[in-house]
Tab-separated table of C-alpha atoms in Angstrom:
chain	number	residue	atom	x	y	z
Z	1	GLN	CA	-16.805	-25.677	-26.397
Z	2	ILE	CA	-16.300	-21.790	-26.310
Z	3	THR	CA	-12.795	-21.643	-24.393
Z	4	LEU	CA	-10.266	-18.997	-24.268
Z	5	LYS	CA	-6.554	-18.607	-22.933
Z	6	GLU	CA	-4.536	-15.430	-22.133
Z	7	SER	CA	-0.603	-15.889	-21.694
Z	8	GLY	CA	1.988	-14.056	-20.603
Z	9	PRO	CA	4.617	-12.546	-18.322
Z	10	THR	CA	3.943	-12.297	-14.882
Z	11	LEU	CA	5.986	-9.010	-13.797
Z	12	VAL	CA	6.880	-6.808	-16.874
Z	13	LYS	CA	9.370	-3.626	-15.137
Z	14	PRO	CA	8.463	-0.139	-16.142
Z	15	THR	CA	8.712	1.770	-18.841
Z	16	GLN	CA	9.076	-1.923	-20.711
Z	17	THR	CA	6.728	-3.380	-23.288
Z	18	LEU	CA	3.433	-6.009	-22.358
Z	19	THR	CA	3.449	-8.690	-24.847
Z	20	LEU	CA	-0.243	-11.262	-23.810
Z	21	THR	CA	-1.770	-13.799	-26.255
Z	22	CYS	CA	-5.131	-15.187	-26.105
Z	23	THR	CA	-5.774	-17.990	-27.009
Z	24	PHE	CA	-9.174	-19.410	-27.807
Z	25	SER	CA	-11.245	-22.190	-28.823
Z	26	GLY	CA	-14.193	-24.158	-30.437
Z	27	PHE	CA	-15.550	-20.711	-32.615
Z	28	SER	CA	-13.387	-18.724	-35.679
Z	29	LEU	CA	-11.822	-16.046	-36.110
Z	30	THR	CA	-12.543	-16.245	-39.484
Z	31	SER	CA	-16.601	-16.092	-39.659
Z	32	ASN	CA	-18.562	-13.361	-40.054
Z	33	GLY	CA	-19.537	-10.875	-36.649
Z	34	VAL	CA	-16.918	-12.840	-34.314
Z	35	GLY	CA	-14.563	-11.342	-32.503
Z	36	VAL	CA	-12.177	-10.738	-29.493
Z	37	GLY	CA	-11.640	-8.545	-26.754
Z	38	TRP	CA	-9.318	-7.522	-23.603
Z	39	ILE	CA	-10.757	-6.090	-20.845
Z	40	ARG	CA	-8.790	-5.869	-17.322
Z	41	GLN	CA	-9.364	-5.606	-13.905
Z	42	PRO	CA	-7.089	-3.620	-11.254
Z	43	PRO	CA	-7.061	-5.351	-7.989
Z	44	GLY	CA	-9.871	-5.323	-6.792
Z	45	LYS	CA	-11.554	-2.864	-8.771
Z	46	ALA	CA	-13.909	-2.417	-11.923
Z	47	LEU	CA	-14.315	-4.079	-15.478
Z	48	GLU	CA	-12.451	-2.002	-18.410
Z	49	TRP	CA	-12.444	-2.939	-21.498
Z	50	LEU	CA	-8.487	-2.095	-23.923
Z	51	ALA	CA	-9.578	-3.358	-27.361
Z	52	LEU	CA	-11.227	-5.919	-29.786
Z	53	ILE	CA	-10.340	-6.989	-32.655
Z	54	TYR	CA	-13.308	-8.751	-35.476
Z	55	TRP	CA	-12.316	-11.257	-38.305
Z	56	ASN	CA	-12.306	-8.624	-40.825
Z	57	ASP	CA	-9.600	-7.071	-39.313
Z	58	ASP	CA	-11.519	-4.431	-37.847
Z	59	LYS	CA	-10.131	-2.865	-34.861
Z	60	LEU	CA	-11.604	-0.596	-32.055
Z	61	TYR	CA	-9.535	0.742	-28.899
Z	62	SER	CA	-10.365	3.597	-25.782
Z	63	PRO	CA	-9.499	5.540	-26.193
Z	64	SER	CA	-7.549	7.138	-23.736
Z	65	LEU	CA	-5.836	4.051	-24.159
Z	66	ASN	CA	-5.123	4.374	-27.565
Z	67	SER	CA	-2.020	5.189	-28.262
Z	68	ARG	CA	-0.467	2.315	-26.240
Z	69	LEU	CA	-2.071	-0.035	-26.865
Z	70	THR	CA	-2.533	-2.560	-30.473
Z	71	ILE	CA	-4.369	-5.589	-30.883
Z	72	THR	CA	-3.501	-8.242	-34.517
Z	73	LYS	CA	-5.440	-12.110	-35.283
Z	74	ASP	CA	-3.251	-14.601	-36.070
Z	75	THR	CA	-5.941	-17.300	-37.837
Z	76	SER	CA	-4.045	-19.673	-39.207
Z	77	LYS	CA	-2.976	-20.620	-34.476
Z	78	ASN	CA	-6.585	-19.172	-33.234
Z	79	GLN	CA	-4.349	-16.822	-31.778
Z	80	VAL	CA	-5.302	-13.174	-30.224
Z	81	VAL	CA	-2.348	-10.476	-29.499
Z	82	LEU	CA	-2.148	-7.506	-27.383
Z	83	THR	CA	0.321	-5.217	-26.901
Z	84	MET	CA	0.293	-2.734	-24.276
Z	85	THR	CA	3.711	-0.170	-24.603
Z	86	ASN	CA	5.466	1.493	-21.541
Z	87	MET	CA	4.060	0.039	-19.704
Z	88	ASP	CA	3.498	1.781	-15.397
Z	89	PRO	CA	2.601	0.583	-11.934
Z	90	VAL	CA	-0.732	1.754	-12.267
Z	91	ASP	CA	-1.504	-0.879	-15.101
Z	92	THR	CA	-0.677	-3.409	-12.458
Z	93	ALA	CA	-4.632	-6.086	-13.021
Z	94	THR	CA	-5.589	-8.952	-14.143
Z	95	TYR	CA	-6.166	-9.246	-18.661
Z	96	TYR	CA	-8.947	-11.531	-19.549
Z	97	CYS	CA	-9.855	-11.955	-23.212
Z	98	ALA	CA	-13.314	-12.797	-24.000
Z	99	HIS	CA	-15.482	-13.780	-27.047
Z	100	ARG	CA	-17.659	-10.801	-28.143
Z	101	ARG	CA	-20.792	-11.075	-28.529
Z	102	GLY	CA	-23.704	-8.429	-30.663
Z	103	TYR	CA	-24.766	-7.501	-34.010
Z	104	CYS	CA	-23.628	-6.656	-37.916
Z	105	THR	CA	-25.295	-5.451	-40.851
Z	106	ASN	CA	-23.335	-5.050	-43.983
Z	107	ALA	CA	-22.050	-1.734	-42.756
Z	108	ASN	CA	-20.766	-2.130	-39.593
Z	109	CYS	CA	-21.022	-4.250	-35.877
Z	110	TYR	CA	-22.124	-2.952	-32.656
Z	111	SER	CA	-24.020	-3.895	-29.675
Z	112	ASN	CA	-20.766	-6.074	-28.237
Z	113	TRP	CA	-20.462	-8.451	-24.837
Z	114	PHE	CA	-18.258	-10.387	-23.839
Z	115	ASP	CA	-20.157	-13.957	-23.158
Z	116	HIS	CA	-17.485	-16.104	-22.835
Z	117	TRP	CA	-14.246	-14.943	-20.739
Z	118	GLY	CA	-10.703	-16.669	-20.397
Z	119	GLN	CA	-9.584	-17.447	-16.899
Z	120	GLY	CA	-7.616	-14.300	-16.472
Z	121	THR	CA	-3.543	-12.949	-15.868
Z	122	LEU	CA	-2.588	-11.383	-13.592
Z	123	ILE	CA	0.476	-8.835	-14.809
Z	124	THR	CA	2.427	-6.936	-12.178
Z	125	VAL	CA	4.303	-3.829	-13.138
Z	126	SER	CA	7.694	-3.142	-10.829
Z	127	SER	CA	10.906	-2.096	-10.887
G	1	ASP	CA	-17.847	8.473	-22.938
G	2	ILE	CA	-20.732	7.335	-21.186
G	3	GLN	CA	-20.914	6.848	-17.331
G	4	MET	CA	-21.991	3.824	-15.664
G	5	THR	CA	-23.337	4.083	-12.600
G	6	GLN	CA	-24.552	0.976	-9.856
G	7	SER	CA	-26.091	0.906	-6.613
G	8	PRO	CA	-25.332	0.234	-4.060
G	9	SER	CA	-21.928	-0.009	-4.106
G	10	SER	CA	-22.435	-3.671	-1.583
G	11	LEU	CA	-25.109	-5.213	0.203
G	12	SER	CA	-25.966	-8.000	2.223
G	13	ALA	CA	-28.169	-10.123	2.174
G	14	SER	CA	-29.759	-14.308	2.988
G	15	VAL	CA	-30.329	-17.172	1.164
G	16	GLY	CA	-33.455	-17.386	-0.710
G	17	ASP	CA	-34.003	-13.256	-0.600
G	18	ARG	CA	-35.093	-11.110	-3.065
G	19	VAL	CA	-32.316	-8.544	-4.986
G	20	THR	CA	-31.665	-6.043	-6.885
G	21	ILE	CA	-29.019	-3.842	-7.670
G	22	THR	CA	-30.043	-1.034	-10.403
G	23	CYS	CA	-27.641	0.592	-13.397
G	24	ARG	CA	-27.808	4.105	-14.747
G	25	ALA	CA	-26.076	5.594	-17.550
G	26	SER	CA	-25.022	9.029	-18.414
G	27	GLN	CA	-27.117	9.357	-22.046
G	28	SER	CA	-29.774	6.975	-23.301
G	29	ILE	CA	-28.753	3.499	-24.426
G	30	SER	CA	-31.418	2.089	-25.129
G	31	GLY	CA	-31.417	-0.593	-24.855
G	32	PHE	CA	-27.999	-1.778	-25.011
G	33	LEU	CA	-27.465	-3.244	-21.123
G	34	ASN	CA	-25.645	-6.214	-20.415
G	35	TRP	CA	-24.836	-7.876	-16.744
G	36	TYR	CA	-22.079	-10.008	-15.485
G	37	ARG	CA	-22.315	-12.057	-12.058
G	38	GLN	CA	-17.994	-12.275	-10.936
G	39	LYS	CA	-17.472	-14.703	-8.389
G	40	PRO	CA	-14.369	-13.917	-5.990
G	41	GLY	CA	-11.114	-15.296	-7.937
G	42	LYS	CA	-12.362	-16.038	-10.963
G	43	ALA	CA	-13.250	-13.693	-14.444
G	44	PRO	CA	-16.392	-12.476	-15.046
G	45	GLU	CA	-19.457	-14.157	-17.019
G	46	SER	CA	-22.175	-12.900	-18.885
G	47	LEU	CA	-26.196	-13.354	-17.259
G	48	ILE	CA	-27.888	-10.650	-19.321
G	49	TYR	CA	-27.590	-9.220	-23.025
G	50	ALA	CA	-29.878	-6.661	-24.752
G	51	ALA	CA	-30.949	-5.093	-21.426
G	52	SER	CA	-33.406	-8.459	-20.351
G	53	SER	CA	-32.253	-11.355	-22.997
G	54	LEU	CA	-31.676	-14.410	-20.495
G	55	GLU	CA	-28.083	-15.966	-21.779
G	56	SER	CA	-27.661	-19.964	-22.323
G	57	GLY	CA	-27.646	-21.387	-19.623
G	58	VAL	CA	-28.270	-19.099	-17.332
G	59	PRO	CA	-30.684	-19.437	-14.322
G	60	SER	CA	-34.433	-18.334	-14.932
G	61	ARG	CA	-33.842	-16.394	-11.190
G	62	PHE	CA	-31.711	-13.594	-13.094
G	63	SER	CA	-34.278	-10.922	-14.760
G	64	GLY	CA	-33.254	-7.780	-15.917
G	65	SER	CA	-35.421	-4.847	-17.898
G	66	GLY	CA	-35.073	-0.920	-18.782
G	67	SER	CA	-34.450	1.050	-20.670
G	68	GLY	CA	-33.208	4.429	-21.515
G	69	THR	CA	-30.812	5.394	-18.368
G	70	ASP	CA	-32.379	3.405	-15.649
G	71	PHE	CA	-31.875	-0.593	-15.582
G	72	THR	CA	-32.282	-3.480	-13.228
G	73	LEU	CA	-31.521	-6.934	-12.119
G	74	THR	CA	-33.242	-8.860	-10.095
G	75	ILE	CA	-32.241	-12.181	-8.548
G	76	SER	CA	-35.040	-14.067	-7.319
G	77	ASN	CA	-34.243	-16.293	-4.162
G	78	LEU	CA	-30.256	-15.989	-3.978
G	79	GLN	CA	-28.714	-19.033	-4.229
G	80	PRO	CA	-24.988	-19.061	-2.181
G	81	GLU	CA	-23.641	-19.297	-5.607
G	82	ASP	CA	-24.486	-15.992	-6.346
G	83	PHE	CA	-23.362	-14.030	-3.123
G	84	ALA	CA	-20.620	-11.954	-5.755
G	85	THR	CA	-20.014	-9.000	-7.808
G	86	TYR	CA	-22.230	-7.553	-10.381
G	87	PHE	CA	-20.901	-5.303	-13.378
G	88	CYS	CA	-23.464	-3.039	-16.101
G	89	GLN	CA	-22.270	-2.745	-19.463
G	90	GLN	CA	-22.937	-0.410	-22.226
G	91	SER	CA	-22.420	-1.382	-25.976
G	92	TYR	CA	-24.580	1.869	-27.332
G	93	SER	CA	-21.604	3.537	-27.923
G	94	MET	CA	-17.859	3.224	-28.318
G	95	PRO	CA	-15.832	2.905	-25.468
G	96	LEU	CA	-17.417	0.034	-23.994
G	97	THR	CA	-17.642	0.960	-20.177
G	98	PHE	CA	-18.444	-0.762	-17.485
G	99	GLY	CA	-19.546	-0.187	-14.006
G	100	GLY	CA	-18.581	0.224	-10.668
G	101	GLY	CA	-19.116	-3.601	-9.137
G	102	THR	CA	-22.141	-4.721	-7.115
G	103	LYS	CA	-20.817	-6.857	-4.242
G	104	VAL	CA	-23.982	-8.778	-2.958
G	105	GLU	CA	-22.974	-10.746	0.222
G	106	ILE	CA	-24.032	-13.069	3.024
G	107	LYS	CA	-26.061	-10.933	5.494
């Protein structure tokens, strides 16, 4: 059974750096094709994909947030960490981590979607 | 980036109804289209991937179709737990992008 859970602060001040941890079970981030992504959702709004890390340590970022995001993994702890710098009130949202599904060839992975999601954590940016 | 447009943004329906939601991509995405259901206050759940493949455990009243730029999600025999918001997501190219959502409300 795959489970994921996000953890981190609930309140962040503008300009601060947000660090979120996704702790998962039921799969290994050392297995071929496996990935974990981060997605956020401002209150009452749509979903926005942020970042994705694969078992081979390849990383992908949303171009609009690329300069502010870093995604890393700790396979010994079954964790994925997302950091977002220079937080602003518009970054107030529920942040989700999710297990990636899709296809991989010897060359690359493609067609990424998310079949298991964490419960999400609401991050408020306010002074 | 590929823009995903859903319609309608909301609809009202009754238990037992058949409901159709449309998702349109700003360019061809072949069949790389996925659907999610999000119940109020909960995380999204994957329903359909690759336009028409049902995720394991998802009831057969959900079905998806389409290719290229136009896709539909159909819910036959709407159940109380289906009153939720539905999102489409393209997985053809990065960055991954989602539609704006369709809220299905009780009539």
